[in-house]
Amino acid sequence: MTDILDPATERVIAQVPGSTGEDTDRAIAAARRAFPAWRDVAPGDRARLLRRFAEAIDAHSEELAQLEVRNAGHTIANARWEAGNARDVLHYYAGAPERLTGRQIPVAGGIDVTFREPLGVVGVIVPWNFPMPIASWGFAPALAAGNTVVLKPAELTPLTAIRIGELALDAGLPEGVFTVVPGKGSVVGARIAGHRDVAKLVFTGSTEVGRQIAAAAAARLIPVTLELGGKSANIVFADADLERAAATAPYGVFDNAGQDCCARSRILVQRSVYDRFLGLLEPAVAGVVVGDPADPKSEMGPLISAAQRESVAAYVPEGAPVAFRGSVPAGPGFWYPPTVLAPVSPGDRTAREEIFGPVVAVIPFEDEADAIAIANDSDYGLSGSIWTENVGRALRVARAVESGNLSVNSHSSVRYWTPFGGYKQSGLGRELGPDALEAFTEVKNVFIAT
Ligand code: NAD
């Protein structure tokens, strides 16, 4: 049994069995047995079942949100959005079964048609930072395309995934079509990654483990989708609406206490407005409401664990260039204050490594070329923002930054109907949006002589 803690109180809120390798094998075997019948469910019926699954999540969204507040320390506003996101992703891909069309290609002597066939058992391995959304980005399109799914939640945050697994059964998904196996990465995760009956892997987590997953996929030559780390740049040009750029910058990095792969954890500011920007940023950071995640007024909760807090704190040793920081509640809980480091040079560790906590590095730049060079001087390329009132510059910079998800005069990264994923060491492949479905199918070509 593993103790599950509330990171805001450090109290044990549940105990979850750690599944073994044999449990994992059984879940994969059940998913394999369930596959032929699920693949053959009529498209309209599969769509209806997925909609029922979405509606079950909707009907229990408050329960799921409260569970996430306690298990992950997410603010209640965020947790409600997250349950709603899982519901919406299911509804979106519930539109897919009847639209999973192939092609008819002109040939001599017959007809040629293509089919999009499901792959089989899909293994989905997810991290602790956004348990519900990230799981649904894998399982919803996989199920819609006719695959069965084995989902492994993160050790620290299995509760919503386990509940969603029960809701799937309640909604009428047949046994074995969607199975949640909580447990250790080194046991359950590794077993899924290396299992000969798993036909595709979807992994979200650290770049380090992502490499191991890619190696396991390569050993069996199966497809893999990877969503990994990030060190995204929020680029603020002198011609931007500086008030708005500064007022929103904290939320672009401190949301979910900075434990967000899309966190804009480098703020690049044009030197001519650097001091003015920092002057505007300071009250914005002081204004971030850090507190009890169950309180609707809270904007930031605790970090996920004591270990995560230690790892974040190690980036801010004595003598670090702390320009200013926010506050945290006293008492128990894995709290860490919003922290702004400035000025930071692009080569510093805090400008290069993913901190995955509420720490942001502010870096001055000279001109557009310099901003692009600094933004791209990173192993990662997941997300980023560009603040300017000049449309031409916005487009030039958006095209030049090596990153999968950019926003101009905004910090939004994720919409379930647009593609999401990273360049470079931020990942491989894209989730969400109209094309993600294809990553869960094989194309089959059939020629029929006439
Ligand atoms: P992690 O890589 O340690 O773990 C992720 C998942 O993999 C967990 O379920 C874990 O149990 C499992 N795992 C661990 N070792 C494994 C192994 N050897 N074989 C198979 N599975 C294994 O990551 P984490 O600490 O849980 O999450 C934080 C990381 O996730 C950050 O680096 C963050 O940037 C990244 N992340 C990326 C995205 C994205 O979409 N790009 C989204 C969220 C998080």
XYZ file of C-alpha atoms and ligand atoms in Angstrom:
494
model
C 0.000 0.000 0.000
C 1.195 3.507 -0.788
C 0.185 6.452 1.378
C -1.353 9.273 -0.642
C -0.759 12.713 0.918
C -2.578 16.011 0.728
C 0.310 18.346 -0.193
C -1.415 21.312 1.463
C -1.632 19.593 4.873
C 0.904 16.733 4.600
C -1.850 14.409 5.928
C -2.483 10.924 4.561
C -5.787 11.005 2.672
C -5.841 7.536 1.111
C -3.919 4.340 0.639
C -3.572 2.832 -2.788
C -2.277 -0.643 -3.593
C 0.976 -0.661 -5.532
C 0.297 -2.952 -8.478
C 2.853 -5.602 -9.305
C 4.299 -6.667 -12.627
C 1.840 -9.586 -12.609
C -1.104 -7.212 -12.036
C 0.127 -5.205 -15.018
C 0.386 -8.337 -17.175
C -3.198 -9.235 -16.224
C -4.473 -5.772 -17.169
C -2.673 -5.916 -20.513
C -4.026 -9.432 -21.165
C -7.568 -8.214 -20.398
C -7.078 -5.238 -22.724
C -5.868 -7.573 -25.446
C -8.884 -9.853 -25.010
C -11.245 -6.852 -25.100
C -9.679 -5.407 -28.248
C -11.370 -7.383 -31.072
C -14.881 -6.738 -29.755
C -14.164 -3.042 -29.069
C -12.659 -2.600 -32.529
C -15.826 -4.096 -34.007
C -18.324 -1.977 -32.064
C -20.328 -0.042 -34.674
C -18.911 3.501 -35.008
C -22.121 5.164 -33.816
C -22.263 2.898 -30.778
C -18.621 3.511 -29.875
C -19.294 7.255 -30.181
C -22.344 6.934 -27.931
C -20.378 5.029 -25.278
C -17.650 7.676 -25.267
C -20.271 10.406 -24.893
C -21.756 8.501 -21.956
C -18.260 8.280 -20.471
C -17.888 12.069 -20.935
C -21.271 12.641 -19.313
C -20.305 10.428 -16.365
C -17.223 12.592 -15.834
C -19.388 15.695 -16.122
C -21.872 14.373 -13.566
C -18.985 13.714 -11.149
C -16.860 16.719 -12.078
C -17.169 18.376 -8.671
C -16.218 15.143 -6.900
C -13.237 14.708 -9.248
C -12.185 18.337 -8.793
C -12.327 18.057 -4.990
C -10.306 14.853 -5.170
C -7.633 16.654 -7.218
C -7.556 19.579 -4.782
C -6.735 17.168 -1.985
C -4.453 14.807 -3.876
C -2.482 17.305 -5.992
C -2.980 20.603 -4.159
C -4.467 22.157 -7.287
C -6.588 25.223 -6.753
C -10.268 24.402 -6.952
C -10.670 26.695 -9.982
C -7.953 24.801 -11.844
C -9.233 21.399 -10.735
C -12.727 22.183 -12.027
C -11.230 23.221 -15.361
C -9.209 19.977 -15.441
C -12.248 17.715 -14.883
C -14.074 19.730 -17.554
C -11.126 19.314 -19.899
C -11.200 15.505 -19.564
C -14.938 15.598 -20.310
C -14.442 17.880 -23.335
C -11.587 15.803 -24.757
C -13.841 12.737 -24.599
C -16.722 14.601 -26.240
C -14.401 15.902 -28.967
C -13.019 12.459 -29.837
C -16.483 10.907 -29.479
C -17.076 12.684 -32.793
C -14.325 10.621 -34.388
C -15.549 7.035 -34.838
C -18.008 7.910 -37.622
C -15.479 10.251 -39.257
C -12.446 7.952 -39.292
C -12.526 7.755 -43.058
C -9.980 6.330 -45.455
C -9.404 7.246 -49.092
C -10.274 5.887 -52.470
C -7.285 6.261 -54.777
C -7.570 5.934 -58.576
C -5.836 2.800 -59.945
C -6.089 0.729 -63.095
C -7.915 -2.595 -63.064
C -9.805 -2.195 -59.824
C -10.332 0.044 -56.853
C -7.922 1.005 -54.140
C -9.101 1.990 -50.687
C -7.368 2.800 -47.432
C -8.572 2.019 -43.925
C -7.508 3.515 -40.614
C -7.167 0.464 -38.386
C -6.700 0.624 -34.614
C -3.371 -0.581 -33.261
C -4.425 -2.782 -30.329
C -3.514 -2.145 -26.685
C -2.259 1.393 -26.022
C -0.218 2.033 -22.852
C -0.657 5.541 -21.438
C 1.811 6.629 -18.707
C 1.209 10.029 -17.110
C 2.859 12.396 -14.579
C 1.487 13.997 -11.425
C 1.200 17.609 -12.557
C -2.098 17.465 -14.508
C -3.454 13.985 -13.818
C -6.874 14.258 -15.453
C -6.220 16.276 -18.614
C -3.012 14.511 -19.597
C -4.543 11.052 -19.126
C -7.550 12.008 -21.254
C -5.365 13.365 -24.079
C -4.052 9.813 -24.417
C -7.010 7.589 -23.632
C -9.794 9.517 -25.426
C -8.380 9.439 -28.985
C -7.000 5.931 -28.412
C -10.427 4.585 -27.448
C -12.180 6.540 -30.200
C -9.952 4.955 -32.831
C -10.888 1.491 -31.547
C -7.913 0.683 -29.327
C -8.088 -0.561 -25.757
C -6.112 1.310 -23.090
C -4.063 0.550 -20.000
C -3.429 3.764 -18.033
C -0.735 4.172 -15.399
C -1.172 7.269 -13.239
C 1.751 8.804 -11.342
C 2.556 7.316 -7.920
C 1.727 10.578 -6.132
C -1.612 11.287 -7.839
C -3.577 8.142 -8.687
C -6.953 9.068 -7.154
C -8.736 10.820 -10.024
C -7.499 8.247 -12.544
C -8.826 5.394 -10.405
C -12.200 7.164 -10.133
C -12.297 7.839 -13.878
C -11.651 4.126 -14.467
C -14.735 3.313 -12.362
C -16.802 5.912 -14.226
C -15.830 4.323 -17.550
C -17.301 1.005 -16.398
C -20.405 2.739 -15.013
C -20.865 4.440 -18.384
C -20.954 1.054 -20.095
C -17.447 0.632 -21.496
C -16.863 -3.117 -21.553
C -14.472 -4.668 -19.030
C -10.863 -4.503 -20.254
C -11.412 -1.622 -22.691
C -10.018 0.963 -20.256
C -8.040 -0.225 -17.239
C -6.220 1.906 -14.679
C -3.172 0.308 -13.039
C -1.700 2.452 -10.250
C 1.835 1.707 -9.136
C 5.499 2.529 -9.453
C 7.082 3.729 -12.671
C 9.896 1.250 -12.295
C 7.395 -1.616 -11.899
C 4.105 -0.906 -13.691
C 5.414 1.752 -16.094
C 8.447 -0.235 -17.131
C 6.309 -3.366 -17.569
C 3.878 -1.527 -19.871
C 6.736 0.027 -21.838
C 8.433 -3.321 -22.444
C 5.379 -5.540 -22.910
C 5.124 -7.396 -26.216
C 1.324 -7.057 -26.295
C 1.347 -3.253 -26.070
C 1.096 -1.775 -29.572
C 1.700 1.903 -28.807
C 3.044 4.010 -25.945
C 1.902 7.465 -24.913
C 4.155 8.997 -22.286
C 4.108 12.362 -20.559
C 6.785 13.100 -18.000
C 10.433 13.920 -17.668
C 12.779 13.928 -20.635
C 14.967 11.413 -18.824
C 12.236 8.768 -18.472
C 10.912 9.719 -21.923
C 14.219 8.550 -23.392
C 13.815 5.172 -21.675
C 10.284 4.872 -23.040
C 11.510 5.727 -26.552
C 14.238 3.083 -26.199
C 11.662 0.485 -25.095
C 9.488 1.428 -28.087
C 12.479 1.245 -30.425
C 13.354 -2.233 -29.175
C 9.952 -3.469 -30.363
C 9.562 -0.911 -33.190
C 6.225 0.366 -31.930
C 5.010 3.950 -32.244
C 5.378 6.337 -29.338
C 4.070 9.795 -28.472
C 6.188 11.729 -25.966
C 5.300 14.940 -24.134
C 8.327 15.938 -22.057
C 9.832 18.899 -20.265
C 10.017 22.570 -21.149
C 11.833 25.833 -20.480
C 9.582 28.172 -22.347
C 10.332 31.812 -23.074
C 7.938 34.686 -22.508
C 9.382 37.360 -24.826
C 8.420 40.932 -24.024
C 9.321 43.551 -26.645
C 9.582 47.259 -25.909
C 6.551 47.912 -28.118
C 4.297 45.592 -26.069
C 1.415 46.581 -23.819
C 3.815 46.405 -20.863
C 1.120 46.742 -18.203
C -0.731 43.711 -19.501
C 2.454 41.741 -20.174
C 3.612 42.309 -16.585
C 0.203 41.706 -15.019
C -0.165 38.328 -16.755
C 3.442 37.096 -16.623
C 3.098 35.595 -13.096
C 0.163 33.465 -14.233
C 2.133 32.294 -17.278
C 4.694 30.692 -14.965
C 3.250 30.285 -11.466
C 0.032 28.544 -12.448
C -0.076 25.108 -10.779
C 2.835 26.391 -8.662
C 5.046 26.324 -11.766
C 4.626 22.560 -12.101
C 3.566 22.970 -15.674
C 5.496 21.750 -18.697
C 4.348 24.930 -20.496
C 5.463 27.285 -17.705
C 7.004 30.445 -19.191
C 9.916 30.117 -16.804
C 12.207 32.467 -18.737
C 10.993 36.025 -19.184
C 13.035 37.710 -21.918
C 12.657 41.493 -21.727
C 14.006 44.069 -24.184
C 16.686 46.031 -22.380
C 15.175 49.456 -23.093
C 12.087 48.553 -20.995
C 13.743 46.111 -18.604
C 13.592 48.301 -15.483
C 10.064 49.497 -16.202
C 8.882 45.927 -16.745
C 10.413 44.720 -13.457
C 8.768 47.662 -11.694
C 5.383 46.513 -13.024
C 6.100 42.827 -12.369
C 6.835 43.259 -8.667
C 3.284 44.203 -7.560
C 1.850 41.587 -9.930
C 3.903 38.863 -8.215
C 3.020 40.192 -4.761
C -0.625 39.984 -5.820
C -0.583 36.241 -6.560
C -2.842 34.696 -3.927
C -1.042 31.661 -2.503
C -3.099 29.631 -0.067
C -5.523 26.837 0.747
C -6.223 25.310 -2.671
C -9.836 24.586 -1.666
C -10.469 28.334 -1.281
C -11.866 29.695 -4.573
C -9.799 32.875 -4.060
C -6.489 30.978 -4.116
C -4.458 31.308 -7.296
C -1.567 29.051 -6.323
C -1.353 26.008 -4.062
C 1.558 24.023 -2.647
C 4.100 21.947 -4.529
C 3.303 18.272 -4.928
C 5.789 16.865 -2.388
C 8.602 17.575 0.035
C 11.078 16.187 -2.520
C 9.780 18.536 -5.211
C 10.114 21.496 -2.859
C 13.691 20.506 -2.062
C 14.507 20.192 -5.722
C 13.022 23.646 -6.457
C 14.713 25.275 -3.462
C 18.091 23.981 -4.653
C 17.813 26.399 -7.602
C 17.649 29.357 -5.212
C 20.660 28.976 -2.884
C 22.017 31.705 -0.596
C 23.206 34.547 -2.798
C 20.874 33.759 -5.713
C 19.770 36.954 -7.506
C 16.283 37.063 -5.967
C 14.725 40.327 -7.185
C 11.494 39.802 -5.254
C 9.128 37.053 -4.199
C 5.566 36.426 -3.096
C 4.378 34.942 0.164
C 3.221 31.539 1.425
C 1.003 30.400 4.294
C 2.627 29.336 7.545
C 2.228 25.811 8.891
C 2.246 22.419 7.204
C 2.156 21.925 3.433
C 4.806 21.861 0.711
C 4.700 25.617 0.059
C 7.213 27.596 -1.937
C 6.802 31.306 -2.708
C 6.604 32.724 -6.234
C 10.197 33.796 -6.835
C 11.671 36.129 -9.450
C 15.379 35.889 -10.248
C 16.820 38.905 -12.076
C 18.947 39.615 -13.909
C 19.867 36.128 -15.061
C 22.263 35.438 -17.907
C 21.193 32.914 -20.585
C 23.938 30.478 -19.577
C 22.870 30.229 -15.915
C 21.451 26.968 -14.660
C 18.154 28.663 -13.755
C 17.844 29.816 -17.375
C 18.565 26.383 -18.851
C 17.064 23.695 -16.606
C 13.417 22.946 -16.012
C 12.828 23.901 -12.361
C 9.188 22.748 -12.287
C 8.323 25.115 -9.468
C 7.394 28.786 -8.990
C 10.772 30.256 -9.938
C 11.228 32.481 -12.970
C 14.405 33.886 -14.517
C 14.266 37.341 -16.101
C 16.789 37.847 -18.906
C 17.424 41.089 -20.805
C 17.841 41.097 -24.615
C 18.881 43.750 -27.155
C 16.799 43.299 -30.304
C 14.572 40.851 -32.190
C 17.458 38.682 -33.434
C 18.894 38.503 -29.926
C 15.495 37.529 -28.461
C 15.081 34.695 -30.973
C 18.635 33.458 -30.387
C 18.175 33.367 -26.599
C 14.721 31.755 -26.864
C 16.135 29.011 -29.109
C 19.261 28.464 -27.041
C 17.542 25.669 -25.133
C 17.322 21.884 -25.255
C 13.566 22.290 -24.972
C 10.867 23.709 -27.252
C 7.386 23.217 -25.888
C 5.661 26.533 -25.465
C 6.176 30.279 -25.253
C 4.646 33.734 -25.502
C 5.426 36.813 -27.551
C 4.333 40.275 -26.397
C 4.358 43.010 -29.023
C 1.847 45.362 -30.653
C 3.566 44.854 -34.023
C 1.780 42.113 -35.983
C 4.666 41.598 -38.388
C 7.107 41.115 -35.541
C 4.696 38.769 -33.754
C 4.513 36.538 -36.812
C 8.236 36.691 -37.589
C 9.144 35.722 -34.054
C 6.427 33.059 -33.811
C 7.793 31.445 -36.986
C 11.383 31.666 -35.763
C 11.002 30.284 -32.239
C 11.605 26.517 -32.197
C 8.627 25.511 -30.122
C 5.389 23.599 -30.631
C 2.912 25.984 -28.982
C 3.189 29.733 -29.064
C 0.808 32.468 -28.077
C 0.915 36.138 -28.945
C -0.204 38.618 -26.273
C -1.536 35.687 -24.271
C -0.227 32.706 -22.316
C -2.629 30.055 -23.484
C -1.188 26.755 -24.690
C -3.888 24.169 -24.519
C -7.144 23.884 -26.375
C -8.417 20.366 -26.848
C -9.209 20.996 -30.512
C -5.762 22.368 -31.477
C -2.492 20.396 -31.604
C -0.184 20.267 -28.615
C 3.397 19.005 -28.386
C 7.049 19.899 -28.404
C 10.141 20.448 -30.523
C 13.579 19.110 -29.594
C 13.742 17.417 -26.175
C 10.197 18.515 -25.332
C 8.755 15.560 -27.151
C 7.767 13.629 -30.197
C 4.411 13.769 -31.948
C 1.334 15.835 -31.176
C -1.636 15.314 -28.921
C -5.110 16.876 -29.127
C -6.646 18.525 -32.155
C -7.872 16.978 -35.358
C -4.724 15.020 -36.250
C -3.935 13.252 -32.958
C -6.293 10.451 -33.863
C -4.013 9.353 -36.678
C -1.319 8.554 -34.141
C -3.612 5.800 -32.839
C -4.154 4.068 -36.184
C -2.291 2.198 -38.895
C -3.117 2.955 -42.525
C -4.078 -0.157 -44.440
C -4.223 -0.139 -48.237
C -6.479 -2.628 -50.040
C -6.628 -3.163 -53.803
C -9.665 -4.962 -55.220
C -9.393 -6.176 -58.823
C -12.472 -5.596 -60.893
P 8.495 11.187 -14.491
O 9.116 11.062 -15.818
O 9.288 10.864 -13.315
O 7.213 10.243 -14.392
C 6.176 10.260 -15.329
C 5.459 8.926 -15.297
O 6.360 7.908 -15.718
C 4.978 8.499 -13.918
O 3.760 7.813 -14.034
C 6.078 7.549 -13.470
O 5.620 6.600 -12.530
C 6.423 6.869 -14.767
N 7.774 6.283 -14.789
C 8.864 6.619 -14.048
N 9.905 5.836 -14.362
C 9.477 4.990 -15.319
C 10.104 3.940 -16.057
N 11.372 3.611 -15.869
N 9.370 3.282 -16.988
C 8.089 3.619 -17.210
N 7.435 4.580 -16.536
C 8.132 5.264 -15.603
O 7.910 12.640 -14.469
P 7.153 13.378 -13.274
O 8.184 13.802 -12.302
O 6.003 12.570 -12.803
O 6.529 14.609 -14.057
C 7.220 15.807 -14.235
C 7.773 15.916 -15.644
O 6.765 15.755 -16.626
C 8.368 17.265 -15.924
O 9.638 17.125 -16.497
C 7.414 17.905 -16.914
O 7.955 18.849 -17.755
C 6.894 16.741 -17.645
N 5.582 17.030 -18.241
C 5.490 17.237 -19.592
C 4.274 17.535 -20.172
C 4.132 17.747 -21.641
O 3.030 17.690 -22.139
N 5.186 17.963 -22.372
C 3.142 17.604 -19.394
C 3.269 17.401 -18.038
C 4.507 17.096 -17.482
